[in-house]
Amino acid sequence: MHSQPQLKQARQSVMAQTRIIQNLIPPTVSYTTQGNVLIIGPEDLARLAAAKLSSMASRVVLATDPITSQDDAHLEAVMNAAPQVESFYNPLHAIKGFLGQFQVLVENEAAAGEKTVQLSQVAIRKPHFDILLDLSLEPSLNLEMLPPGYFYVGRDDARLADALEQIPELIGEFDKPRYVKVNTDICAHYRHGMTGCNRCLNFCPADAIASVDNVIEIDPYLCHGAGSCTNACPTGALSYDLPAPQSLHNYLQKLVGRYLEQAGEAPVILFHDENVAAELVGDALPGEILPIALEEITVSAIDHWMSVLAWGARQVLIYNTAATAPTLTQMLQGEVALANRILDEMGQPQRIVIVDAIEAEALEPMLNISSGWPVTVPAAFVASDKRPTLYQAVDHLNSQAAAIDSCLTMSNIPYGSVSVAADKCTLCLSCVATCPTGALKDGGDEPALRFVEQDCVQCGLCEQACPEKVISLTPQVNFNRASRQQLRVLKEEPPFECIVCGTPFATQSMVHRMLDMVGSHSAFNANIERLKMCGDCRVKDLFEDILQDPEKQLR
């Protein structure tokens, strides 16, 4: 057992020699502003704030709340504040946009015309405002993560002072990273007229994700880089780009491996957002903790947590502060509960913990417990795509514990199996055409439906696409690697051969279904055998019938 000074020295050395490989020229988006400010709230406070923003290109007040004080001295100061600034009293209807592009709709008080009007067009003859300062009791935008350029201060004097200091600096052009990439080819949101996975739409605190014409799109101007969408995405269709998934995995693997080599002990990984005070994640941390700074803590996901444990870390801590949006906290708690349930099922300690304090005295009891847990022999796998990486980590951790081969059944998880009522399936393969991950496959030259459980994300598109309604889903984590990765046959049968030429042209069950459904119909019952013919033979038989009796079609 090494002393704390030795562990801290090892940590310092490892952190110094290990870096995340980033894109040297990351993709960005640009904001352009001219300094047109709209101040929303009580007119008295808004005018006093406008007086302190005299350097801006324009200032407009939208009075939405009652005046806060009737004190004579206060009212006199208000009357003398920014006399050239115009006030509007139209009820606020809606706000949308971001830094440099805010559109503010207010009720049109004209006797006729549209019910709403763009305030910027009326007030400053421009299509938008650049910056909004909101002094209302309640924010005019109801979002957990507000768009850039929108300052909600309420009645907080400190926040107002901070906003008044920042706003004059927001004139010009500004770049921001484009945090998330979308690969629509593997997205399970929508296929062939059916909606499947909506997980990313449920967890964006900035309302930056939308389904546009049934395609998932990220608004890079609203995106704060919270990472909740990439965390929730089961296929990897949404991937974080700063750092890229592969870069973060490679960094974590090197970090854990080098610490094991230099310290001779298993480290504890601490994920925290980069705004955490440097003194909290510096030398004051116990020496066995390796701090990992991220844009938001939800950038790390279950595949990262399980992988670092498989590579030899003894525990994962996730530092959740009051600044974390409630939606992110909710998602994080659900994913951590799932990860620990998986660990518990295989006989591992529940090694992943959300913490709300990282001072040494708060962490010491927890670290003392985890120091006695079984040591994991580091896995040798290299991270690839999201799901294969997760399953490699789970399989390795399972091999280090109880080596179970059972299934853990849970609801609402993106892992599981597909079942088919084989006696009713006609092998139309609508499910194969709809499956976004290729978990369902055809039989090639033979009529068959095959399935690989490891690739299934339980999106439900196959279940919706099935015309016979014979597909059912079972959400589960399968610990039997061979079974999970096996190309399993769900239904197969010999092809139906044309009764005339012998050419295979359909499945047995499809032909029998047609016979059952339409064989007794008056249009077919006189020529029922045609349903058993291939297309070419069916046409030939039809024309031969016409040639033998030309008037038959008229009777």
Coordinates of C-alpha atoms in Angstrom, one line a residue:
M1 CA 0.0 0.0 0.0
H2 CA 1.5 3.3 -1.1
S3 CA 1.4 6.5 0.9
Q4 CA -0.7 9.4 -0.2
P5 CA 2.3 11.5 -1.3
Q6 CA 3.5 8.6 -3.5
L7 CA 0.0 8.1 -5.0
K8 CA -0.3 11.9 -5.7
Q9 CA 3.1 11.9 -7.4
A10 CA 2.1 8.9 -9.6
R11 CA -1.1 10.8 -10.5
Q12 CA 0.7 13.9 -11.3
S13 CA 3.1 12.0 -13.6
V14 CA 0.3 10.1 -15.3
M15 CA -1.9 13.1 -15.9
A16 CA 1.0 15.1 -17.3
Q17 CA 2.0 12.5 -19.9
T18 CA -1.6 11.6 -21.0
R19 CA -3.7 13.9 -23.2
I20 CA -6.9 13.5 -25.1
I21 CA -6.2 13.7 -28.8
Q22 CA -8.5 16.4 -30.1
N23 CA -9.4 17.6 -33.6
L24 CA -6.9 20.4 -34.3
I25 CA -9.6 22.3 -36.2
P26 CA -12.9 21.4 -34.5
P27 CA -16.1 22.3 -36.3
T28 CA -17.7 25.5 -35.0
V29 CA -20.7 27.7 -35.4
S30 CA -20.6 31.5 -35.4
Y31 CA -22.8 34.1 -33.7
T32 CA -22.8 37.7 -35.1
T33 CA -24.2 40.6 -33.1
Q34 CA -24.4 44.3 -33.5
G35 CA -25.4 45.1 -29.9
N36 CA -29.2 45.5 -30.1
V37 CA -30.5 44.8 -26.6
L38 CA -34.1 44.1 -25.4
I39 CA -34.7 44.4 -21.6
I40 CA -37.7 42.6 -20.3
G41 CA -39.4 43.1 -16.9
P42 CA -40.7 45.9 -14.6
E43 CA -40.2 49.2 -16.5
D44 CA -38.5 50.9 -13.6
L45 CA -35.8 48.2 -13.2
A46 CA -35.5 47.8 -17.0
R47 CA -34.9 51.5 -17.5
L48 CA -32.3 51.7 -14.8
A49 CA -30.5 48.7 -16.4
A50 CA -30.8 50.4 -19.8
A51 CA -29.0 53.4 -18.4
K52 CA -26.0 51.2 -17.7
L53 CA -25.9 49.9 -21.2
S54 CA -25.3 53.1 -23.0
S55 CA -22.5 51.6 -25.2
M56 CA -24.9 49.3 -26.9
A57 CA -26.2 49.9 -30.5
S58 CA -29.8 50.1 -29.3
R59 CA -31.8 49.5 -26.2
V60 CA -35.5 48.7 -26.0
V61 CA -37.7 48.1 -22.9
L62 CA -40.6 45.6 -22.9
A63 CA -42.5 46.3 -19.6
T64 CA -44.1 43.0 -18.6
D65 CA -44.2 43.4 -14.8
P66 CA -45.6 46.1 -12.4
I67 CA -43.2 48.8 -11.2
T68 CA -41.4 47.5 -8.1
S69 CA -41.5 50.6 -6.0
Q70 CA -43.6 53.8 -5.7
D71 CA -40.9 55.6 -3.7
D72 CA -40.5 59.2 -5.0
A73 CA -36.7 59.2 -5.2
H74 CA -36.8 55.8 -7.0
L75 CA -39.4 57.1 -9.5
E76 CA -37.4 60.3 -10.2
A77 CA -34.3 58.2 -10.8
V78 CA -36.3 56.0 -13.2
M79 CA -37.7 59.0 -15.1
N80 CA -34.2 60.4 -15.6
A81 CA -32.7 57.1 -16.6
A82 CA -32.1 56.5 -20.3
P83 CA -34.7 59.0 -21.5
Q84 CA -34.1 58.2 -25.2
V85 CA -35.0 54.5 -24.7
E86 CA -38.4 53.6 -25.9
S87 CA -40.7 51.4 -23.7
F88 CA -43.3 49.0 -25.1
Y89 CA -46.2 47.5 -23.1
N90 CA -47.5 44.8 -25.4
P91 CA -48.1 41.4 -23.7
L92 CA -45.2 39.0 -24.5
H93 CA -46.3 36.1 -26.7
A94 CA -43.2 34.1 -27.4
I95 CA -39.4 34.2 -27.6
K96 CA -37.2 32.0 -29.8
G97 CA -33.6 32.2 -31.0
F98 CA -30.1 32.7 -29.6
L99 CA -27.3 35.3 -29.5
G100 CA -27.7 37.6 -32.5
Q101 CA -30.9 36.0 -33.7
F102 CA -33.7 36.5 -31.0
Q103 CA -37.2 36.9 -32.3
V104 CA -39.6 38.3 -29.8
L105 CA -43.3 38.0 -30.6
V106 CA -45.7 40.3 -28.7
E107 CA -49.5 40.8 -29.1
N108 CA -50.4 43.2 -31.8
E109 CA -52.6 45.9 -30.2
A110 CA -53.6 47.4 -33.6
A111 CA -57.3 47.2 -34.3
A112 CA -56.8 44.9 -37.3
G113 CA -54.1 42.7 -38.7
E114 CA -52.0 39.9 -37.3
K115 CA -52.5 38.8 -33.7
T116 CA -48.8 39.0 -33.0
V117 CA -45.9 41.2 -34.3
Q118 CA -42.1 41.0 -34.2
L119 CA -41.1 43.6 -31.6
S120 CA -37.7 44.2 -33.2
Q121 CA -39.3 45.2 -36.5
V122 CA -41.5 47.7 -34.7
A123 CA -38.9 49.0 -32.2
I124 CA -35.6 49.1 -34.2
R125 CA -36.6 48.2 -37.7
K126 CA -34.6 45.0 -37.7
P127 CA -35.6 41.3 -38.0
H128 CA -34.2 40.4 -34.5
F129 CA -32.6 41.5 -31.3
D130 CA -29.1 40.4 -30.5
I131 CA -29.3 40.1 -26.7
L132 CA -32.1 39.7 -24.1
L133 CA -31.8 40.8 -20.5
D134 CA -34.7 39.4 -18.5
L135 CA -35.6 41.0 -15.1
S136 CA -38.9 39.3 -14.8
L137 CA -39.9 37.5 -11.6
E138 CA -40.1 34.3 -13.7
P139 CA -37.9 33.7 -16.8
S140 CA -39.7 34.3 -20.1
L141 CA -38.0 31.2 -21.5
N142 CA -38.8 28.0 -19.7
L143 CA -35.6 26.0 -20.3
E144 CA -33.1 24.4 -18.0
M145 CA -30.2 25.5 -20.2
L146 CA -30.9 29.0 -21.6
P147 CA -29.7 30.0 -25.1
P148 CA -26.5 32.0 -25.5
G149 CA -27.2 35.7 -25.3
Y150 CA -30.3 35.3 -23.0
F151 CA -29.5 36.6 -19.5
Y152 CA -32.1 35.8 -16.8
V153 CA -31.3 37.7 -13.6
G154 CA -34.7 38.2 -12.0
R155 CA -34.2 40.3 -9.0
D156 CA -30.7 39.1 -8.1
D157 CA -28.4 42.1 -7.9
A158 CA -25.3 40.1 -8.2
R159 CA -26.5 38.3 -11.4
L160 CA -27.6 41.7 -12.8
A161 CA -24.2 43.2 -12.2
D162 CA -22.5 40.2 -13.9
A163 CA -24.9 40.5 -16.9
L164 CA -24.3 44.2 -17.2
E165 CA -20.6 43.5 -17.3
Q166 CA -20.8 40.8 -19.9
I167 CA -23.4 42.3 -22.3
P168 CA -21.2 45.1 -23.7
E169 CA -18.5 42.5 -24.6
L170 CA -21.0 40.6 -26.8
I171 CA -20.6 42.8 -29.9
G172 CA -19.0 41.2 -33.0
E173 CA -18.5 37.6 -34.1
F174 CA -18.1 34.7 -31.8
D175 CA -17.4 31.0 -32.4
K176 CA -18.6 28.0 -30.4
P177 CA -17.9 24.3 -30.9
R178 CA -20.4 22.2 -32.8
Y179 CA -20.5 19.6 -30.0
V180 CA -22.6 16.7 -31.4
K181 CA -22.6 14.8 -34.7
V182 CA -25.6 12.9 -36.2
N183 CA -25.3 9.8 -38.2
T184 CA -28.8 9.3 -39.7
D185 CA -27.9 6.0 -41.3
I186 CA -27.9 4.2 -37.9
C187 CA -30.5 6.3 -36.2
A188 CA -33.5 4.3 -34.8
H189 CA -35.9 7.3 -34.6
Y190 CA -37.9 6.7 -37.8
R191 CA -38.2 4.3 -40.6
H192 CA -40.8 3.7 -43.4
G193 CA -43.5 5.8 -41.8
M194 CA -43.0 4.5 -38.3
T195 CA -41.6 6.2 -35.2
G196 CA -39.2 4.2 -33.0
C197 CA -36.6 5.5 -30.6
N198 CA -37.2 8.9 -29.0
R199 CA -34.6 8.7 -26.2
C200 CA -32.5 11.7 -27.2
L201 CA -35.6 13.9 -27.5
N202 CA -36.5 13.2 -23.9
F203 CA -33.3 14.4 -22.3
C204 CA -32.1 17.7 -23.9
P205 CA -32.3 20.5 -21.3
A206 CA -31.7 23.2 -24.0
D207 CA -34.4 22.1 -26.3
A208 CA -31.8 21.9 -29.1
I209 CA -33.0 18.5 -30.5
A210 CA -36.0 18.2 -32.8
S211 CA -37.5 15.7 -35.2
V212 CA -37.6 17.6 -38.4
D213 CA -39.4 15.7 -41.2
N214 CA -38.8 12.6 -39.0
V215 CA -35.1 13.1 -39.0
I216 CA -33.2 13.9 -35.7
E217 CA -31.5 17.3 -36.0
I218 CA -29.4 19.2 -33.5
D219 CA -29.5 23.0 -33.5
P220 CA -25.8 23.8 -32.9
Y221 CA -26.7 27.4 -31.9
L222 CA -28.8 26.2 -29.0
C223 CA -26.7 23.1 -28.0
H224 CA -24.7 23.6 -24.8
G225 CA -22.8 20.3 -25.2
A226 CA -24.5 18.7 -22.3
G227 CA -24.0 15.3 -23.9
S228 CA -27.2 13.8 -22.6
C229 CA -28.4 13.0 -26.2
T230 CA -25.2 11.0 -26.9
N231 CA -25.4 9.4 -23.6
A232 CA -29.0 8.3 -24.2
C233 CA -28.5 7.3 -27.8
P234 CA -28.4 3.4 -28.0
T235 CA -26.9 3.1 -31.5
G236 CA -24.2 5.8 -31.4
A237 CA -26.1 7.8 -34.1
L238 CA -25.5 10.8 -31.9
S239 CA -21.9 11.1 -30.9
Y240 CA -20.0 13.8 -29.0
D241 CA -17.3 15.5 -30.9
L242 CA -15.3 17.3 -28.3
P243 CA -13.8 14.9 -27.4
A244 CA -14.8 12.3 -30.0
P245 CA -15.9 8.9 -28.4
Q246 CA -12.8 7.0 -29.6
S247 CA -10.5 9.8 -28.3
L248 CA -12.1 9.7 -24.8
H249 CA -12.0 5.9 -24.6
N250 CA -8.3 5.9 -25.7
Y251 CA -7.5 8.5 -23.1
L252 CA -9.2 6.7 -20.3
Q253 CA -7.5 3.4 -21.2
K254 CA -4.1 5.0 -21.3
L255 CA -4.7 6.9 -18.1
V256 CA -5.8 3.8 -16.1
G257 CA -3.1 1.6 -17.6
R258 CA -0.3 4.1 -16.8
Y259 CA -1.5 4.7 -13.2
L260 CA -1.6 0.9 -12.6
E261 CA 1.9 0.6 -13.9
Q262 CA 3.3 3.5 -11.9
A263 CA 1.3 3.4 -8.7
G264 CA 0.8 -0.4 -8.5
E265 CA -2.8 0.2 -7.4
A266 CA -6.2 0.5 -9.0
P267 CA -7.3 4.1 -9.5
V268 CA -10.7 5.7 -8.9
I269 CA -12.0 7.7 -11.9
L270 CA -13.8 11.0 -11.1
F271 CA -15.8 12.6 -13.9
H272 CA -16.6 16.2 -13.3
D273 CA -17.6 19.2 -15.4
E274 CA -14.9 21.6 -16.3
N275 CA -16.4 24.5 -14.3
V276 CA -15.6 22.8 -11.0
A277 CA -13.1 25.0 -9.1
A278 CA -9.5 23.9 -9.8
E279 CA -8.6 23.7 -6.1
L280 CA -11.3 21.0 -5.6
V281 CA -9.8 18.7 -8.3
G282 CA -6.1 19.5 -7.6
D283 CA -3.7 18.2 -5.0
A284 CA -6.4 18.2 -2.4
L285 CA -7.9 15.1 -3.9
P286 CA -6.8 11.7 -2.5
G287 CA -4.0 10.4 -4.6
E288 CA -5.8 7.4 -6.0
I289 CA -8.4 9.6 -7.7
L290 CA -7.9 10.5 -11.4
P291 CA -10.1 13.6 -12.2
I292 CA -11.5 13.8 -15.8
A293 CA -12.9 17.2 -16.8
L294 CA -15.8 17.2 -19.3
E295 CA -18.0 19.8 -20.8
E296 CA -20.8 18.3 -18.7
I297 CA -20.8 15.1 -16.6
T298 CA -23.3 13.4 -18.9
V299 CA -20.8 13.4 -21.7
S300 CA -19.5 10.2 -20.1
A301 CA -21.9 7.3 -20.5
I302 CA -22.4 3.7 -19.4
D303 CA -19.9 2.5 -22.0
H304 CA -17.2 4.8 -20.5
W305 CA -18.0 3.7 -16.9
M306 CA -17.9 0.0 -17.7
S307 CA -14.8 0.3 -19.8
V308 CA -12.7 2.0 -17.2
L309 CA -13.7 -0.6 -14.7
A310 CA -12.8 -3.4 -17.2
W311 CA -9.4 -1.7 -17.8
G312 CA -8.6 -1.9 -14.1
A313 CA -10.1 1.1 -12.3
R314 CA -11.7 0.1 -9.0
Q315 CA -14.5 2.7 -8.9
V316 CA -16.1 5.4 -10.9
L317 CA -17.3 8.6 -9.2
I318 CA -19.5 11.2 -10.9
Y319 CA -19.5 14.6 -9.3
N320 CA -23.0 16.1 -9.7
T321 CA -23.3 19.8 -8.6
A322 CA -26.2 22.1 -8.2
A323 CA -25.4 23.6 -11.6
T324 CA -26.4 20.4 -13.3
A325 CA -29.7 20.7 -15.1
P326 CA -32.5 18.6 -13.4
T327 CA -33.1 16.7 -16.7
L328 CA -29.4 15.7 -16.8
T329 CA -29.5 14.6 -13.2
Q330 CA -32.6 12.4 -13.8
M331 CA -31.0 10.8 -16.8
L332 CA -27.7 10.3 -15.0
Q333 CA -29.4 8.6 -12.0
G334 CA -31.3 6.2 -14.3
E335 CA -28.1 5.2 -16.3
V336 CA -26.1 4.7 -13.1
A337 CA -28.8 2.6 -11.6
L338 CA -28.8 0.4 -14.7
A339 CA -25.0 0.1 -14.7
N340 CA -25.0 -0.9 -11.0
R341 CA -27.8 -3.3 -11.5
I342 CA -25.7 -5.0 -14.2
L343 CA -22.7 -5.1 -11.9
D344 CA -24.7 -6.5 -9.0
E345 CA -26.2 -9.2 -11.2
M346 CA -22.8 -10.5 -12.2
G347 CA -21.5 -10.4 -8.6
Q348 CA -19.5 -7.3 -8.9
P349 CA -19.7 -4.5 -6.2
Q350 CA -21.8 -1.5 -7.3
R351 CA -18.7 0.4 -8.4
I352 CA -20.4 3.5 -9.9
V353 CA -21.4 6.3 -7.6
I354 CA -22.9 9.8 -8.0
V355 CA -21.4 12.1 -5.4
D356 CA -22.3 15.7 -4.4
A357 CA -19.1 16.5 -2.6
I358 CA -15.4 15.7 -3.5
E359 CA -13.6 17.1 -0.4
A360 CA -11.2 14.5 1.0
E361 CA -13.1 14.0 4.2
A362 CA -16.3 13.3 2.3
L363 CA -14.7 10.8 0.0
E364 CA -12.5 9.0 2.5
P365 CA -15.2 6.6 3.9
M366 CA -16.2 5.6 0.4
L367 CA -12.6 5.1 -0.7
N368 CA -11.9 2.9 2.3
I369 CA -14.7 0.6 1.3
S370 CA -13.8 0.4 -2.3
S371 CA -10.1 -0.3 -1.5
G372 CA -11.2 -3.7 -0.2
W373 CA -13.1 -4.7 -3.3
P374 CA -11.8 -7.5 -5.6
V375 CA -9.1 -6.3 -8.0
T376 CA -10.0 -6.5 -11.7
V377 CA -7.4 -7.9 -14.1
P378 CA -7.2 -5.3 -16.8
A379 CA -8.9 -6.2 -20.1
A380 CA -7.0 -6.0 -23.3
F381 CA -9.8 -4.9 -25.7
V382 CA -9.6 -1.6 -27.5
A383 CA -12.7 0.5 -27.7
S384 CA -14.6 0.7 -31.0
D385 CA -18.3 1.6 -31.5
K386 CA -20.5 2.3 -28.5
R387 CA -22.4 -1.1 -28.1
P388 CA -19.5 -3.4 -28.9
T389 CA -17.4 -1.5 -26.4
L390 CA -20.0 -1.7 -23.7
Y391 CA -20.5 -5.4 -24.2
Q392 CA -16.8 -6.2 -24.2
A393 CA -16.5 -4.4 -20.9
V394 CA -19.5 -6.2 -19.4
D395 CA -18.2 -9.6 -20.6
H396 CA -14.8 -8.9 -19.1
L397 CA -16.2 -7.8 -15.7
N398 CA -18.5 -10.8 -15.7
S399 CA -15.6 -13.1 -16.3
Q400 CA -13.9 -11.5 -13.3
A401 CA -16.9 -12.2 -11.1
A402 CA -19.5 -14.9 -11.2
A403 CA -19.3 -15.6 -14.9
I404 CA -23.1 -15.9 -15.2
D405 CA -24.8 -16.8 -18.4
S406 CA -28.3 -15.7 -17.5
C407 CA -30.4 -12.7 -18.6
L408 CA -31.3 -9.7 -16.5
T409 CA -34.8 -8.6 -17.6
M410 CA -35.7 -4.9 -17.1
S411 CA -38.1 -2.5 -18.6
N412 CA -37.3 0.4 -20.8
I413 CA -33.7 -0.4 -21.7
P414 CA -32.2 -0.4 -25.1
Y415 CA -30.9 -4.0 -25.0
G416 CA -32.8 -7.1 -25.5
S417 CA -34.3 -9.9 -27.7
V418 CA -36.9 -10.2 -30.4
S419 CA -39.3 -13.2 -30.6
V420 CA -41.4 -14.3 -33.5
A421 CA -44.5 -16.5 -33.6
A422 CA -43.0 -18.7 -36.2
D423 CA -46.3 -20.5 -37.1
K424 CA -47.9 -17.1 -38.1
C425 CA -44.8 -15.4 -39.7
T426 CA -44.9 -15.3 -43.5
L427 CA -41.3 -14.2 -43.9
C428 CA -42.3 -11.0 -45.7
L429 CA -39.2 -9.5 -44.1
S430 CA -40.8 -6.1 -43.5
C431 CA -39.0 -6.2 -40.1
V432 CA -35.6 -6.7 -41.8
A433 CA -36.2 -3.7 -44.1
T434 CA -37.1 -1.5 -41.1
C435 CA -34.4 -2.6 -38.6
P436 CA -31.9 0.4 -38.2
T437 CA -29.1 -1.6 -36.8
G438 CA -29.2 -4.8 -38.8
A439 CA -30.1 -6.9 -35.8
L440 CA -32.7 -8.6 -38.0
K441 CA -31.4 -10.2 -41.2
D442 CA -32.8 -12.2 -44.1
G443 CA -31.6 -15.6 -45.0
G444 CA -29.8 -14.7 -48.2
D445 CA -30.8 -17.2 -50.9
E446 CA -33.1 -19.1 -48.5
P447 CA -36.4 -17.9 -46.9
A448 CA -35.3 -17.2 -43.4
L449 CA -35.4 -14.5 -40.6
R450 CA -32.3 -14.3 -38.5
F451 CA -31.4 -12.2 -35.5
V452 CA -28.3 -11.0 -33.5
E453 CA -29.3 -9.9 -30.0
Q454 CA -26.3 -7.8 -29.3
D455 CA -27.3 -5.4 -32.1
C456 CA -30.9 -4.9 -31.0
V457 CA -31.7 -1.5 -29.4
Q458 CA -35.4 -2.4 -28.7
C459 CA -36.7 0.6 -30.8
G460 CA -39.9 -1.3 -31.7
L461 CA -39.8 -0.5 -35.4
C462 CA -39.8 -4.2 -36.3
E463 CA -42.9 -4.8 -34.1
Q464 CA -44.7 -1.9 -35.8
A465 CA -43.7 -3.0 -39.3
C466 CA -44.9 -6.6 -39.0
P467 CA -48.2 -6.9 -40.9
E468 CA -49.1 -10.2 -39.1
K469 CA -48.3 -8.6 -35.7
V470 CA -46.3 -11.7 -34.6
I471 CA -43.1 -9.9 -33.3
S472 CA -42.6 -9.2 -29.6
L473 CA -39.7 -7.6 -27.7
T474 CA -38.0 -8.6 -24.5
P475 CA -35.8 -5.9 -23.0
Q476 CA -32.9 -7.7 -21.2
V477 CA -29.2 -7.8 -20.7
N478 CA -27.9 -11.1 -21.8
F479 CA -24.7 -12.2 -20.1
N480 CA -24.2 -15.2 -22.3
R481 CA -21.8 -13.8 -24.9
A482 CA -22.1 -16.7 -27.3
S483 CA -25.9 -16.6 -27.3
R484 CA -26.0 -12.8 -27.6
Q485 CA -23.6 -12.6 -30.5
Q486 CA -25.0 -15.7 -32.3
L487 CA -26.8 -15.3 -35.6
R488 CA -30.0 -17.0 -34.5
V489 CA -32.7 -18.3 -36.8
L490 CA -36.2 -17.1 -35.8
K491 CA -38.0 -18.6 -38.8
E492 CA -37.0 -20.6 -41.9
E493 CA -38.8 -22.7 -44.4
P494 CA -38.2 -24.1 -47.9
P495 CA -39.3 -21.8 -50.8
F496 CA -42.5 -22.5 -52.6
E497 CA -41.8 -23.7 -56.1
C498 CA -43.9 -22.8 -59.1
I499 CA -46.2 -25.7 -60.0
V500 CA -45.5 -25.2 -63.7
C501 CA -41.8 -24.4 -64.1
G502 CA -40.5 -25.3 -60.6
T503 CA -38.9 -21.9 -60.0
P504 CA -38.9 -20.8 -56.3
F505 CA -40.8 -17.5 -56.2
A506 CA -42.2 -17.1 -52.6
T507 CA -42.2 -18.6 -49.2
Q508 CA -44.4 -21.5 -48.3
S509 CA -46.3 -19.6 -45.7
M510 CA -46.8 -16.6 -47.9
V511 CA -48.5 -18.7 -50.6
H512 CA -50.6 -20.5 -48.1
R513 CA -51.7 -17.2 -46.6
M514 CA -52.7 -15.9 -50.0
L515 CA -54.7 -19.1 -50.6
D516 CA -56.5 -18.7 -47.3
M517 CA -57.2 -15.0 -47.7
V518 CA -58.2 -14.7 -51.4
G519 CA -58.5 -18.2 -52.7
S520 CA -62.3 -18.3 -52.1
H521 CA -62.8 -14.9 -53.8
S522 CA -64.8 -15.0 -57.1
A523 CA -62.0 -13.4 -58.9
F524 CA -59.7 -16.3 -58.1
N525 CA -61.7 -19.4 -57.2
A526 CA -62.0 -20.4 -60.8
N527 CA -58.2 -20.2 -61.3
I528 CA -56.9 -20.9 -57.8
E529 CA -53.9 -22.7 -59.3
R530 CA -52.5 -19.4 -60.6
L531 CA -51.7 -18.4 -57.0
K532 CA -49.2 -21.3 -57.0
M533 CA -47.5 -20.0 -60.1
C534 CA -44.6 -17.6 -60.5
G535 CA -45.2 -14.3 -62.2
D536 CA -44.2 -15.5 -65.7
C537 CA -46.2 -18.7 -65.6
R538 CA -49.2 -16.8 -64.2
V539 CA -49.2 -14.4 -67.2
K540 CA -48.8 -17.2 -69.7
D541 CA -51.7 -19.1 -68.2
L542 CA -53.9 -16.1 -68.3
F543 CA -53.2 -15.4 -72.0
E544 CA -53.7 -19.1 -72.9
D545 CA -57.1 -19.0 -71.2
I546 CA -58.0 -15.9 -73.2
L547 CA -56.9 -17.4 -76.5
Q548 CA -59.0 -20.5 -75.9
D549 CA -62.1 -18.5 -75.0
P550 CA -61.8 -14.9 -76.1
E551 CA -65.3 -14.0 -74.7
K552 CA -64.7 -15.4 -71.3
Q553 CA -63.4 -12.1 -69.9
L554 CA -66.7 -10.4 -71.0
R555 CA -69.0 -12.9 -69.3

